[in-house]
Coordinates of C-alpha atoms in Angstrom, one line a residue:
Chain A
M123 CA 0.0 0.0 0.0
R124 CA 1.6 3.2 -1.2
P125 CA -0.2 6.2 0.5
I126 CA -0.6 9.4 -1.5
L127 CA 0.7 12.4 0.4
L128 CA -1.2 15.6 0.0
S129 CA 0.8 18.6 1.1
G130 CA -1.5 21.5 0.1
H131 CA -2.0 22.8 3.6
E132 CA 0.3 24.9 5.6
R133 CA -1.0 24.2 9.0
A134 CA -2.6 21.3 11.0
L135 CA -5.5 19.5 9.4
T136 CA -8.7 19.6 11.3
Q137 CA -11.1 17.5 9.2
V138 CA -11.1 15.5 6.0
K139 CA -14.3 14.3 4.2
Y140 CA -15.1 12.1 1.3
S141 CA -17.9 12.9 -1.1
R142 CA -20.7 10.4 -1.3
D143 CA -19.2 8.7 -4.3
G144 CA -15.8 8.8 -2.7
D145 CA -14.2 10.5 -5.7
I146 CA -13.4 13.8 -4.0
I147 CA -11.7 14.4 -0.7
F148 CA -12.3 17.8 1.0
S149 CA -9.8 18.9 3.6
V150 CA -9.8 21.8 6.0
S151 CA -7.0 23.1 8.1
K152 CA -6.0 25.9 10.4
D153 CA -4.6 27.8 7.4
H154 CA -8.1 29.2 6.4
V155 CA -8.3 27.3 3.1
I156 CA -10.4 24.4 2.0
C157 CA -8.9 22.0 -0.5
A158 CA -10.7 19.6 -2.8
W159 CA -8.7 16.5 -4.1
F160 CA -9.4 13.6 -6.3
S161 CA -9.0 10.6 -4.1
I162 CA -7.9 8.3 -6.9
N163 CA -4.6 10.1 -7.7
G164 CA -4.3 12.9 -5.2
E165 CA -4.8 15.6 -7.9
R166 CA -6.0 18.9 -6.4
L167 CA -9.2 20.0 -8.0
G168 CA -9.2 23.4 -6.4
T169 CA -9.2 25.6 -3.3
Y170 CA -12.0 27.6 -1.7
H171 CA -11.0 31.0 -0.4
G172 CA -12.9 33.4 1.9
H173 CA -12.6 32.3 5.5
Q174 CA -10.8 34.6 7.8
G175 CA -9.9 32.2 10.5
A176 CA -8.8 28.6 11.3
L177 CA -11.3 26.1 9.9
W178 CA -12.6 23.4 12.1
T179 CA -15.0 21.5 9.9
V180 CA -16.3 20.8 6.4
D181 CA -19.1 18.7 4.9
V182 CA -20.4 18.1 1.4
D183 CA -24.0 17.3 0.5
P184 CA -24.9 13.8 -0.9
S185 CA -25.1 15.1 -4.5
T186 CA -21.7 16.8 -4.3
T187 CA -23.0 20.2 -5.4
L188 CA -22.8 22.2 -2.2
L189 CA -20.0 22.4 0.4
A190 CA -20.4 23.7 3.9
S191 CA -17.6 24.8 6.1
G192 CA -17.2 26.4 9.6
G193 CA -14.4 27.8 11.5
A194 CA -13.0 30.2 14.1
D195 CA -14.1 33.3 12.1
N196 CA -17.6 32.6 13.5
T197 CA -19.2 31.8 10.1
I198 CA -20.7 28.9 8.3
R199 CA -20.1 29.3 4.6
L200 CA -21.8 27.5 1.7
W201 CA -19.7 26.9 -1.5
E202 CA -20.3 25.6 -4.9
V203 CA -18.2 22.5 -5.1
K204 CA -17.6 22.8 -8.8
T205 CA -16.2 26.3 -9.0
G206 CA -15.2 27.3 -5.5
R207 CA -17.7 30.2 -5.5
L208 CA -18.9 31.4 -2.2
L209 CA -22.7 31.2 -2.1
K210 CA -23.8 32.1 1.4
T211 CA -22.3 33.2 4.8
W212 CA -24.1 32.8 8.1
D213 CA -22.6 34.8 11.0
F214 CA -22.5 33.6 14.6
P215 CA -21.3 35.1 17.8
T216 CA -18.8 32.2 18.4
A217 CA -16.8 29.7 16.4
I218 CA -18.3 26.8 14.5
K219 CA -16.9 23.4 15.6
R220 CA -18.9 21.1 13.4
V221 CA -21.2 21.1 10.3
E222 CA -23.0 18.2 8.8
F223 CA -25.6 17.7 6.1
S224 CA -28.6 15.5 6.8
P225 CA -28.7 12.2 4.8
D226 CA -31.0 13.8 2.1
G227 CA -28.9 17.0 2.0
R228 CA -31.9 19.3 2.7
R229 CA -30.8 20.3 6.2
L230 CA -27.5 21.6 7.5
L231 CA -26.5 21.3 11.1
G232 CA -23.9 23.5 12.8
V233 CA -22.4 23.3 16.3
T234 CA -21.4 26.6 17.8
E235 CA -18.8 27.0 20.5
K236 CA -19.6 28.2 24.1
R237 CA -17.7 31.4 24.7
M238 CA -18.0 35.0 25.8
G239 CA -21.3 34.4 27.6
Y240 CA -22.9 32.6 24.8
L241 CA -24.1 29.0 25.3
G242 CA -23.0 26.3 23.0
T243 CA -25.8 25.7 20.5
I244 CA -26.8 23.3 17.7
V245 CA -28.4 25.1 14.8
V246 CA -30.2 23.6 11.8
F247 CA -30.7 25.4 8.4
D248 CA -33.0 24.3 5.7
I249 CA -31.0 24.1 2.5
I250 CA -32.2 24.3 -1.1
L251 CA -30.1 21.9 -3.1
E252 CA -29.4 24.2 -5.9
V253 CA -26.4 26.4 -6.6
D254 CA -28.3 29.6 -7.5
A255 CA -31.1 29.3 -4.9
D256 CA -31.6 32.0 -2.3
Q257 CA -30.7 30.2 0.9
T258 CA -32.5 31.0 4.2
N259 CA -31.0 33.4 6.7
E260 CA -32.6 32.1 9.8
P261 CA -32.1 28.6 11.3
S262 CA -35.2 26.4 11.4
L263 CA -34.1 24.8 14.6
R264 CA -32.0 25.9 17.6
I265 CA -30.9 23.7 20.4
E266 CA -29.2 25.3 23.4
C267 CA -26.8 23.1 25.4
T268 CA -27.3 24.4 28.9
E269 CA -25.5 21.5 30.7
S270 CA -22.4 21.0 28.7
K271 CA -21.5 22.3 25.3
A272 CA -21.8 20.0 22.3
T273 CA -18.5 19.2 20.5
V274 CA -19.8 17.0 17.7
A275 CA -23.2 16.3 16.3
G276 CA -24.9 14.6 13.4
F277 CA -28.2 13.4 11.9
S278 CA -29.3 9.8 12.5
Y279 CA -31.0 7.5 9.9
V280 CA -33.5 9.4 7.7
G281 CA -32.7 12.5 9.7
K282 CA -34.9 11.4 12.6
Y283 CA -32.7 12.3 15.5
I284 CA -29.9 14.7 16.0
I285 CA -27.2 13.0 18.1
A286 CA -24.7 15.2 19.8
G287 CA -21.5 14.4 21.8
H288 CA -20.6 16.7 24.6
E289 CA -17.6 18.0 26.4
D290 CA -18.5 16.2 29.6
G291 CA -18.4 12.7 27.9
T292 CA -22.2 12.4 27.4
V293 CA -24.1 11.8 24.3
S294 CA -27.6 13.2 23.8
Q295 CA -30.4 12.3 21.4
Y296 CA -32.7 15.1 20.2
D297 CA -35.7 15.0 17.9
A298 CA -34.6 16.5 14.7
K299 CA -37.9 18.3 14.1
T300 CA -38.9 19.6 17.6
A301 CA -35.5 19.8 19.3
E302 CA -36.9 17.9 22.2
Q303 CA -34.2 16.1 24.2
Y304 CA -35.1 12.4 24.6
L305 CA -31.9 11.0 26.1
N306 CA -28.7 12.1 27.6
L307 CA -26.3 9.3 28.7
T308 CA -22.8 9.3 30.0
V309 CA -21.1 7.1 27.4
H310 CA -17.5 8.0 28.0
E311 CA -15.5 8.9 31.1
P312 CA -17.2 11.8 32.8
D313 CA -15.8 15.3 32.0
I314 CA -13.6 14.0 29.3
P315 CA -14.7 15.5 25.9
I316 CA -15.9 13.5 23.0
T317 CA -13.8 14.4 20.0
D318 CA -15.5 12.7 17.1
L319 CA -18.7 11.1 16.0
Q320 CA -19.0 9.3 12.7
W321 CA -21.8 7.2 11.3
S322 CA -22.2 3.7 10.0
A323 CA -23.3 3.5 6.3
D324 CA -27.0 3.2 7.3
R325 CA -26.8 5.7 10.2
T326 CA -28.4 3.3 12.7
Y327 CA -25.3 3.4 14.9
F328 CA -22.2 5.5 15.2
I329 CA -18.8 5.5 16.7
T330 CA -17.5 8.1 19.2
A331 CA -13.9 8.9 20.0
S332 CA -12.9 10.5 23.2
K333 CA -9.8 11.8 25.0
D334 CA -10.4 9.1 27.5
K335 CA -8.5 6.8 25.2
T336 CA -11.5 4.8 24.1
A337 CA -13.8 4.7 21.2
K338 CA -17.4 3.3 21.5
L339 CA -19.9 2.0 19.1
V340 CA -23.3 3.3 20.1
S341 CA -26.8 2.6 18.8
A342 CA -28.7 5.7 17.5
V343 CA -32.1 4.4 18.7
D344 CA -31.4 4.1 22.5
L345 CA -27.8 5.2 22.8
E346 CA -26.8 1.8 24.0
V347 CA -23.1 1.2 24.0
L348 CA -22.6 -1.8 21.6
K349 CA -18.8 -2.1 21.6
T350 CA -15.8 -0.5 23.3
Y351 CA -12.4 -0.1 21.8
V352 CA -9.6 0.5 24.3
T353 CA -6.4 2.2 23.2
D354 CA -3.3 3.7 24.9
T355 CA -3.6 7.2 23.6
P356 CA -6.1 10.0 23.6
L357 CA -8.3 9.7 20.5
N358 CA -9.2 12.5 18.1
S359 CA -11.2 10.5 15.5
A360 CA -12.9 7.2 14.8
A361 CA -14.4 5.8 11.7
I362 CA -16.4 2.7 10.7
T363 CA -15.3 0.9 7.5
P364 CA -17.9 -0.5 5.2
V365 CA -17.3 -3.9 3.4
K366 CA -15.0 -5.1 6.2
D367 CA -16.1 -5.1 9.8
F368 CA -13.3 -2.8 11.1
V369 CA -13.0 0.5 12.7
I370 CA -10.2 3.0 12.3
L371 CA -9.1 5.0 15.3
G372 CA -6.8 8.0 15.1
G373 CA -5.2 10.0 17.8
G374 CA -1.9 10.5 19.6
Q375 CA -0.5 12.6 22.3
A376 CA -1.9 16.2 22.0
A377 CA 0.5 18.5 20.1
M378 CA 1.0 20.6 23.2
D379 CA 2.0 17.6 25.3
V380 CA 4.4 16.0 22.9
T381 CA 7.5 17.6 24.2
T382 CA 6.7 16.7 27.8
T383 CA 6.1 13.0 27.2
S384 CA 8.8 10.5 26.6
A385 CA 6.6 7.7 25.2
R386 CA 5.8 9.5 22.0
Q387 CA 6.8 6.7 19.7
G388 CA 4.1 4.6 18.2
K389 CA 1.3 6.8 19.1
F390 CA 0.8 8.6 15.8
E391 CA -0.6 5.7 14.0
A392 CA -4.0 4.8 12.6
R393 CA -5.2 1.9 14.6
F394 CA -7.4 -0.8 13.0
Y395 CA -9.7 -2.7 15.3
H396 CA -12.1 -5.4 14.5
K397 CA -15.5 -3.9 14.9
I398 CA -17.1 -7.0 16.4
F399 CA -14.3 -8.6 18.3
E400 CA -13.0 -5.3 19.7
E401 CA -9.5 -6.4 19.1
E402 CA -6.6 -4.5 17.5
I403 CA -5.6 -6.0 14.2
G404 CA -3.0 -3.6 12.9
R405 CA -1.6 -0.1 12.6
V406 CA -0.7 2.2 9.8
R407 CA 2.1 4.6 10.6
G408 CA 3.2 7.6 8.6
H409 CA 2.2 10.8 10.3
F410 CA 4.6 12.5 12.5
G411 CA 2.0 14.3 14.6
P412 CA -1.3 13.2 16.1
L413 CA -4.0 12.2 13.7
N414 CA -6.8 14.8 13.9
Y415 CA -9.2 13.1 11.6
V416 CA -9.7 9.8 9.8
A417 CA -12.3 9.4 7.0
V418 CA -13.2 6.2 5.2
H419 CA -14.1 5.9 1.5
P420 CA -17.9 5.3 1.3
E421 CA -17.2 2.1 -0.7
G422 CA -14.6 0.9 1.8
T423 CA -11.8 0.8 -0.7
G424 CA -9.5 3.2 1.2
Y425 CA -9.2 5.8 3.9
C426 CA -7.5 9.1 4.4
S427 CA -6.2 10.8 7.5
G428 CA -5.4 14.4 8.3
G429 CA -2.7 15.1 10.9
E430 CA -1.4 17.8 13.1
D431 CA 1.7 17.6 10.8
G432 CA -0.2 19.4 8.0
Y433 CA -0.4 16.4 5.7
V434 CA -3.3 14.4 4.4
R435 CA -2.4 10.8 3.6
V436 CA -4.7 8.9 1.3
H437 CA -4.6 5.1 1.5
H438 CA -6.0 2.6 -1.0
F439 CA -6.3 -0.8 0.7
D440 CA -4.6 -3.7 -1.0
K441 CA -5.6 -7.3 -1.2
A442 CA -4.3 -8.3 2.2
Y443 CA -6.8 -6.0 3.8
F444 CA -9.8 -7.6 2.0
D445 CA -8.5 -11.1 2.5
F446 CA -8.1 -10.9 6.2
L447 CA -10.7 -13.0 8.1
Y448 CA -10.8 -14.3 11.6
E449 CA -10.9 -18.1 11.9
V450 CA -14.6 -18.0 12.9
E451 CA -15.4 -15.8 10.0
R452 CA -13.7 -18.2 7.6
E453 CA -15.7 -21.1 9.1
Q454 CA -18.9 -19.1 8.7
A455 CA -18.1 -18.3 5.1
K456 CA -17.7 -22.0 4.3
I457 CA -21.2 -22.8 5.5
Chain B
M827 CA 14.2 40.9 -33.2
S828 CA 11.3 42.1 -31.1
K829 CA 12.3 39.7 -28.3
V830 CA 15.6 41.3 -27.8
A831 CA 14.1 44.7 -27.8
G832 CA 11.8 43.9 -25.0
R833 CA 14.6 42.7 -22.8
T834 CA 17.5 44.9 -21.7
D835 CA 19.6 42.2 -20.0
W836 CA 21.2 40.2 -22.8
A837 CA 22.9 37.8 -20.4
E838 CA 19.6 36.7 -19.0
E839 CA 18.3 36.2 -22.5
E840 CA 21.1 33.9 -23.4
D841 CA 20.5 31.9 -20.2
E842 CA 16.9 31.2 -21.0
D843 CA 17.4 30.4 -24.6
I844 CA 20.6 28.4 -24.6
G845 CA 21.1 27.6 -20.9
I846 CA 18.2 25.2 -20.6
P847 CA 18.1 22.4 -23.1
P848 CA 14.7 21.1 -24.0
P849 CA 13.5 18.1 -22.0
Q850 CA 14.5 14.8 -23.6
I851 CA 12.2 11.8 -23.5
T852 CA 13.7 8.4 -24.4
K853 CA 11.7 5.2 -24.7
N854 CA 13.5 2.3 -23.2
K855 CA 13.2 -1.3 -24.3
D856 CA 11.5 -2.5 -21.2
G857 CA 8.6 -0.2 -21.7
T858 CA 9.8 2.5 -19.4
E859 CA 10.6 6.1 -20.3
T860 CA 13.5 8.2 -19.3
I861 CA 12.8 11.9 -19.0
V862 CA 15.7 14.3 -18.7
T863 CA 14.7 17.9 -17.7
Y864 CA 16.7 20.9 -16.9
H865 CA 15.9 23.9 -14.8
I866 CA 17.7 26.7 -13.1
R867 CA 17.6 26.8 -9.4
E868 CA 17.1 30.0 -7.4
D869 CA 20.8 30.3 -6.7
G870 CA 21.5 30.3 -10.5
K871 CA 22.8 26.8 -10.8
K872 CA 21.5 24.5 -13.5
V873 CA 20.0 21.3 -12.3
K874 CA 19.5 18.2 -14.4
T875 CA 16.7 15.9 -13.4
T876 CA 16.6 12.4 -14.7
R877 CA 13.5 10.4 -14.1
R878 CA 12.8 6.9 -15.2
I879 CA 9.1 6.1 -15.2
K880 CA 6.9 3.3 -16.1
K881 CA 3.4 4.0 -17.3
T882 CA 0.6 1.7 -16.7
V883 CA -2.8 2.4 -17.9
I884 CA -5.5 1.4 -15.5
K885 CA -9.0 1.6 -16.8
Q886 CA -11.7 2.0 -14.3
V887 CA -15.5 2.0 -14.7
V888 CA -17.1 4.7 -12.6
N889 CA -20.4 6.3 -12.0
P890 CA -21.1 9.0 -14.8
R891 CA -21.4 11.6 -12.0
V892 CA -17.8 10.8 -11.0
A893 CA -16.6 10.8 -14.6
E894 CA -18.2 14.2 -15.1
R895 CA -16.6 15.6 -12.0
K896 CA -13.2 14.4 -13.2
Q897 CA -13.5 16.8 -16.1
W898 CA -14.2 19.8 -14.0
A899 CA -11.9 22.8 -14.6
K900 CA -9.6 23.5 -11.7
F901 CA -10.1 26.6 -9.6
G902 CA -8.7 28.5 -6.7
N903 CA -4.9 28.0 -6.3
E904 CA -5.0 25.3 -9.0
K905 CA -6.6 27.5 -11.6
G906 CA -5.0 27.1 -15.0
K907 CA -2.8 24.2 -14.0
A908 CA -2.4 21.2 -16.2
A909 CA -4.4 18.0 -15.7
G910 CA -2.9 15.4 -13.4
P911 CA -1.4 15.7 -9.9
Q912 CA 1.0 18.6 -9.3
T913 CA 4.3 17.7 -7.8
D914 CA 4.2 20.5 -5.3
T915 CA 1.0 19.3 -3.5
T916 CA 0.8 15.7 -4.3
S917 CA 3.5 13.0 -3.8
V918 CA 3.6 9.3 -3.2
A919 CA 4.9 8.3 0.2
E920 CA 7.0 5.2 0.9
N921 CA 5.4 1.9 0.8
I922 CA 3.6 0.7 3.9
V923 CA 3.0 -2.9 4.6
F924 CA -0.3 -3.3 6.2
R925 CA -1.3 -6.9 7.0
P926 CA -4.2 -7.1 9.4
M927 CA -3.9 -10.1 11.8
A928 CA -5.6 -11.6 14.7
N929 CA -4.1 -10.8 18.1
W930 CA -1.9 -8.2 16.6
K931 CA -1.2 -6.8 20.0
A932 CA 0.4 -10.0 21.3
S933 CA 2.7 -10.3 18.3
A934 CA 3.7 -6.7 18.6
D935 CA 4.5 -7.2 22.2
D936 CA 6.7 -10.2 21.5
K937 CA 8.7 -8.2 19.1
S938 CA 9.4 -5.3 21.4
E939 CA 10.4 -7.8 24.2
H940 CA 12.9 -9.3 21.8
E941 CA 14.3 -6.0 20.8
K942 CA 14.6 -5.0 24.5
K943 CA 16.7 -8.1 25.1
K944 CA 18.9 -7.3 22.1
A945 CA 19.4 -3.8 23.3
A946 CA 20.3 -5.1 26.8
V947 CA 23.0 -7.4 25.4
K948 CA 24.3 -4.6 23.3
D949 CA 24.6 -2.3 26.3
A950 CA 26.2 -4.9 28.4
K951 CA 29.1 -5.2 26.0
I952 CA 30.6 -1.8 26.9
K953 CA 31.9 -1.7 30.4
C954 CA 34.8 0.3 31.7
R955 CA 37.4 -1.7 33.5
I956 CA 38.4 1.3 35.7
C957 CA 35.1 2.7 36.9
S958 CA 32.6 0.1 35.5
G959 CA 30.8 2.9 33.6
D960 CA 29.2 2.2 30.2
H961 CA 32.1 3.6 28.2
W962 CA 35.3 2.2 26.8
T963 CA 38.2 2.1 29.3
T964 CA 40.3 4.4 27.1
K965 CA 37.5 7.0 27.3
C966 CA 37.2 6.8 31.1
P967 CA 37.4 10.2 32.8
F968 CA 39.3 8.5 35.7
K969 CA 41.9 6.7 33.7
D970 CA 44.7 8.9 34.9
T971 CA 43.7 8.9 38.5
M972 CA 42.4 5.4 39.2
A973 CA 43.9 2.0 38.6
P974 CA 41.8 -0.6 36.8
E975 CA 39.4 -2.5 38.9
G976 CA 41.1 -5.2 40.9
A977 CA 44.6 -4.1 40.1
D978 CA 46.5 -3.1 43.2
T979 CA 49.3 -1.3 41.5
P980 CA 48.4 2.4 41.2
A981 CA 48.8 3.8 37.7
D982 CA 51.3 6.4 38.8
L983 CA 54.0 3.9 40.0
G984 CA 55.7 4.1 36.6
L985 CA 55.0 0.5 35.7
D986 CA 53.9 1.4 32.3
D987 CA 54.8 -1.9 30.8
A988 CA 52.7 -3.7 33.4
E989 CA 49.4 -4.1 31.6
P990 CA 46.3 -4.8 33.6
A991 CA 46.5 -8.4 32.5
G992 CA 50.1 -8.6 33.7
G993 CA 49.4 -7.0 37.1
L994 CA 49.5 -9.3 40.1
G995 CA 46.3 -10.5 41.6
A996 CA 45.0 -9.4 44.9
G997 CA 46.5 -12.5 46.5
G998 CA 49.7 -10.8 47.6
S999 CA 53.3 -11.9 47.3
S1000 CA 52.9 -15.5 46.1
Y1001 CA 53.3 -16.2 42.4
V1002 CA 50.2 -16.3 40.3
P1003 CA 50.4 -17.9 36.9
P1004 CA 49.5 -15.4 34.1
H1005 CA 46.2 -17.1 33.1
L1006 CA 44.9 -16.9 36.7
R1007 CA 45.7 -13.2 37.1
K1008 CA 42.8 -10.8 37.3
G1009 CA 42.0 -8.9 34.3
G1010 CA 43.4 -11.7 32.1
A1011 CA 40.0 -13.3 32.0
G1012 CA 38.3 -10.7 29.9
S1013 CA 40.4 -10.8 26.8
G1014 CA 44.0 -11.1 25.9
E1015 CA 46.7 -13.5 24.8
R1016 CA 44.9 -16.6 26.1
M1017 CA 45.9 -19.6 23.9
G1018 CA 43.6 -22.3 25.0
G1019 CA 44.3 -21.1 28.5
K1020 CA 42.4 -22.6 31.3
Y1021 CA 39.7 -23.9 29.0
E1022 CA 40.2 -27.3 27.7
R1023 CA 39.4 -26.8 24.1
D1024 CA 39.7 -29.2 21.2
D1025 CA 42.4 -27.5 19.2
L1026 CA 42.6 -30.1 16.5
A1027 CA 40.5 -28.1 14.2
T1028 CA 41.8 -24.7 15.1
L1029 CA 43.8 -22.6 12.7
R1030 CA 46.3 -20.0 13.7
V1031 CA 46.1 -17.0 11.4
T1032 CA 49.0 -14.5 11.5
N1033 CA 49.9 -11.4 9.6
V1034 CA 46.4 -10.1 10.0
S1035 CA 45.8 -6.5 9.2
E1036 CA 45.3 -4.4 12.3
F1037 CA 42.1 -3.0 11.0
A1038 CA 40.5 -6.5 10.6
E1039 CA 37.4 -7.4 12.5
E1040 CA 36.3 -10.8 13.7
G1041 CA 33.3 -10.6 11.4
D1042 CA 35.6 -10.3 8.3
L1043 CA 37.5 -13.4 9.4
R1044 CA 34.4 -15.3 10.0
D1045 CA 33.1 -14.4 6.6
M1046 CA 36.3 -15.5 4.9
F1047 CA 36.6 -18.8 6.7
S1048 CA 33.0 -19.9 6.9
R1049 CA 33.3 -20.5 3.1
F1050 CA 35.1 -23.8 4.0
G1051 CA 32.8 -25.1 6.6
H1052 CA 31.1 -24.4 9.9
V1053 CA 33.2 -22.0 12.0
T1054 CA 32.6 -22.5 15.7
R1055 CA 34.8 -19.8 17.0
V1056 CA 36.8 -16.8 15.8
F1057 CA 39.2 -15.2 18.1
L1058 CA 41.0 -12.1 17.0
A1059 CA 43.6 -10.8 19.5
K1060 CA 43.1 -7.1 20.0
D1061 CA 45.2 -4.5 21.7
R1062 CA 43.7 -3.5 25.0
E1063 CA 44.4 0.2 24.6
T1064 CA 43.6 0.9 21.0
Q1065 CA 41.1 -1.9 20.3
R1066 CA 43.0 -2.7 17.1
A1067 CA 43.9 -6.2 16.0
K1068 CA 47.3 -7.4 17.2
G1069 CA 47.9 -9.3 14.0
F1070 CA 47.0 -12.8 14.8
A1071 CA 43.8 -14.8 15.2
F1072 CA 42.4 -18.2 15.9
V1073 CA 39.7 -19.8 13.8
S1074 CA 38.1 -23.0 15.0
F1075 CA 36.1 -25.3 12.7
A1076 CA 33.6 -28.0 13.7
D1077 CA 35.3 -30.4 11.3
R1078 CA 39.0 -31.0 11.0
A1079 CA 38.7 -31.7 7.3
D1080 CA 37.2 -28.3 6.7
A1081 CA 40.0 -26.8 8.7
A1082 CA 42.6 -28.5 6.6
K1083 CA 41.0 -27.3 3.4
A1084 CA 40.8 -23.7 4.8
C1085 CA 44.5 -23.9 5.9
E1086 CA 45.5 -24.9 2.4
K1087 CA 43.4 -22.3 0.6
M1088 CA 43.8 -19.4 2.9
D1089 CA 47.6 -19.6 3.4
G1090 CA 49.0 -16.8 1.4
Y1091 CA 45.6 -15.2 0.8
G1092 CA 45.8 -11.4 0.5
F1093 CA 43.7 -9.7 3.1
G1094 CA 43.8 -6.0 3.5
H1095 CA 47.3 -4.9 2.6
L1096 CA 48.9 -8.1 4.0
I1097 CA 49.3 -11.7 3.1
L1098 CA 47.8 -14.1 5.6
R1099 CA 49.7 -17.0 7.0
V1100 CA 47.6 -19.8 8.1
E1101 CA 48.7 -22.9 10.0
F1102 CA 47.3 -25.3 12.5
A1103 CA 47.4 -24.1 16.0
R1104 CA 49.9 -25.8 18.2
K1105 CA 48.6 -27.2 21.4
S1106 CA 49.3 -24.6 24.1
T1107 CA 51.7 -25.5 26.8

């Protein structure tokens, strides 16, 4: 497996995302620029300019026409994927930590930071999936997180619930239409923030990553913890692979702690765990800083990771990855 | 001559026109291409780049949506750039072997354990005979002020010729045979010594270059058969070879063959002399 190294960013990567067809990778970093890359050969399609601050998050709608991004300049911006044209800017009092389109692309969710007397909120905008449409100015839904601010959020299957991960290690389930909170459960260690939340292909369950060094597979219906993956390093990201029953975890010693810890070796790797047996099956090294985000190709043929070192590494899995089976799985396949 | 008129610096003009030869593309027999390009670096030096590439066409059937997007014009910082990955933003990293395996953790632990042991052995090799520190005796900071461990004679008595090996043991006035003296056990001119060794298949190699290593000798002699032991006498102070060595074979026939072939063999700048070791007295 020869990874493709994308070095278009000048500062630490914060998020990388595949388009629905997996052909384009969008990456955002703290250098204010969004990049679009073809996943097949690493060719850069273009860059999106306009943000005035570090970018924290990016998402693309399922038809790959609109791109949403949010960052430390307190705006969510909507872009035309094809040309890099800025279509719409929504202003907020605080930074945007996460944006995500609903599965049908008609709604856009944004998570705002808690700061300067403002509570952390989750806002939802109705989106018209056309480039030249006049997008709404006001959010259709607003959830205030009074207890603990949300760090990550996303839409469950058919956009029924909004699931949010919080700074205090809890996960909440809201109704995506009425904003009513149904559940709030402590999934991770109390008071240790959840750093990532990514969905399975059908969005009935998701994986959360936390600084408490674990990742958990959680059901979207009742927030029941299905599986737990224990590692030896704080995690920044976790993703579920389609085709094979694996999960990929990324993390590493926080950049600010690297110089004060001796055991830095071997922490900046993507860790592969078996999704069902909760057992580590391998690691992929390469980054020389913590991994800030891992994203999996929607067809399960590869993955890419964005690191604190400013590089995106795009991996296409080889045969050994697809051939690997546990003894019991092989037995099962024979029957 | 409109080109010249537009440019005042004739030297620069020449540089661009003649200084950079056009790129050459040569097709090789094995299907690869050699591309030679020239460019001028920022510091004014001309750089020649030779790349040998192999082109493989991989056809892939994709969704029409994906195919259409592949044809999109580039924009932003990439605007106007040629199709295909640009070398400044995209590169291929070194190959990574990724083989998923059950109980990966256990196997990884085993490996690190093994490496730890190896490292421990490596560390143990270096031990100062003066202060027992982990450096060579010659590098010891106390070598002028302290005597080697176990040697009673202080270094400043003027007994320069009395090497640590030759120094009397702690026993006192009674005579101690050389091979029982302290310090003689580590290394030195021990020929058989107190160990009863089967010397029938041992060769004595003399006139060895002082830069020789035991590994070199082992490589040379293992061509003739299984070598059980290689001993290269080294000077204690300089760690250089003293010029002779012993090589033991498992089989006497191999030893005989090696003796015949290697006697007179040129190694380094000297000619080796190889003979069967005489039983030490």
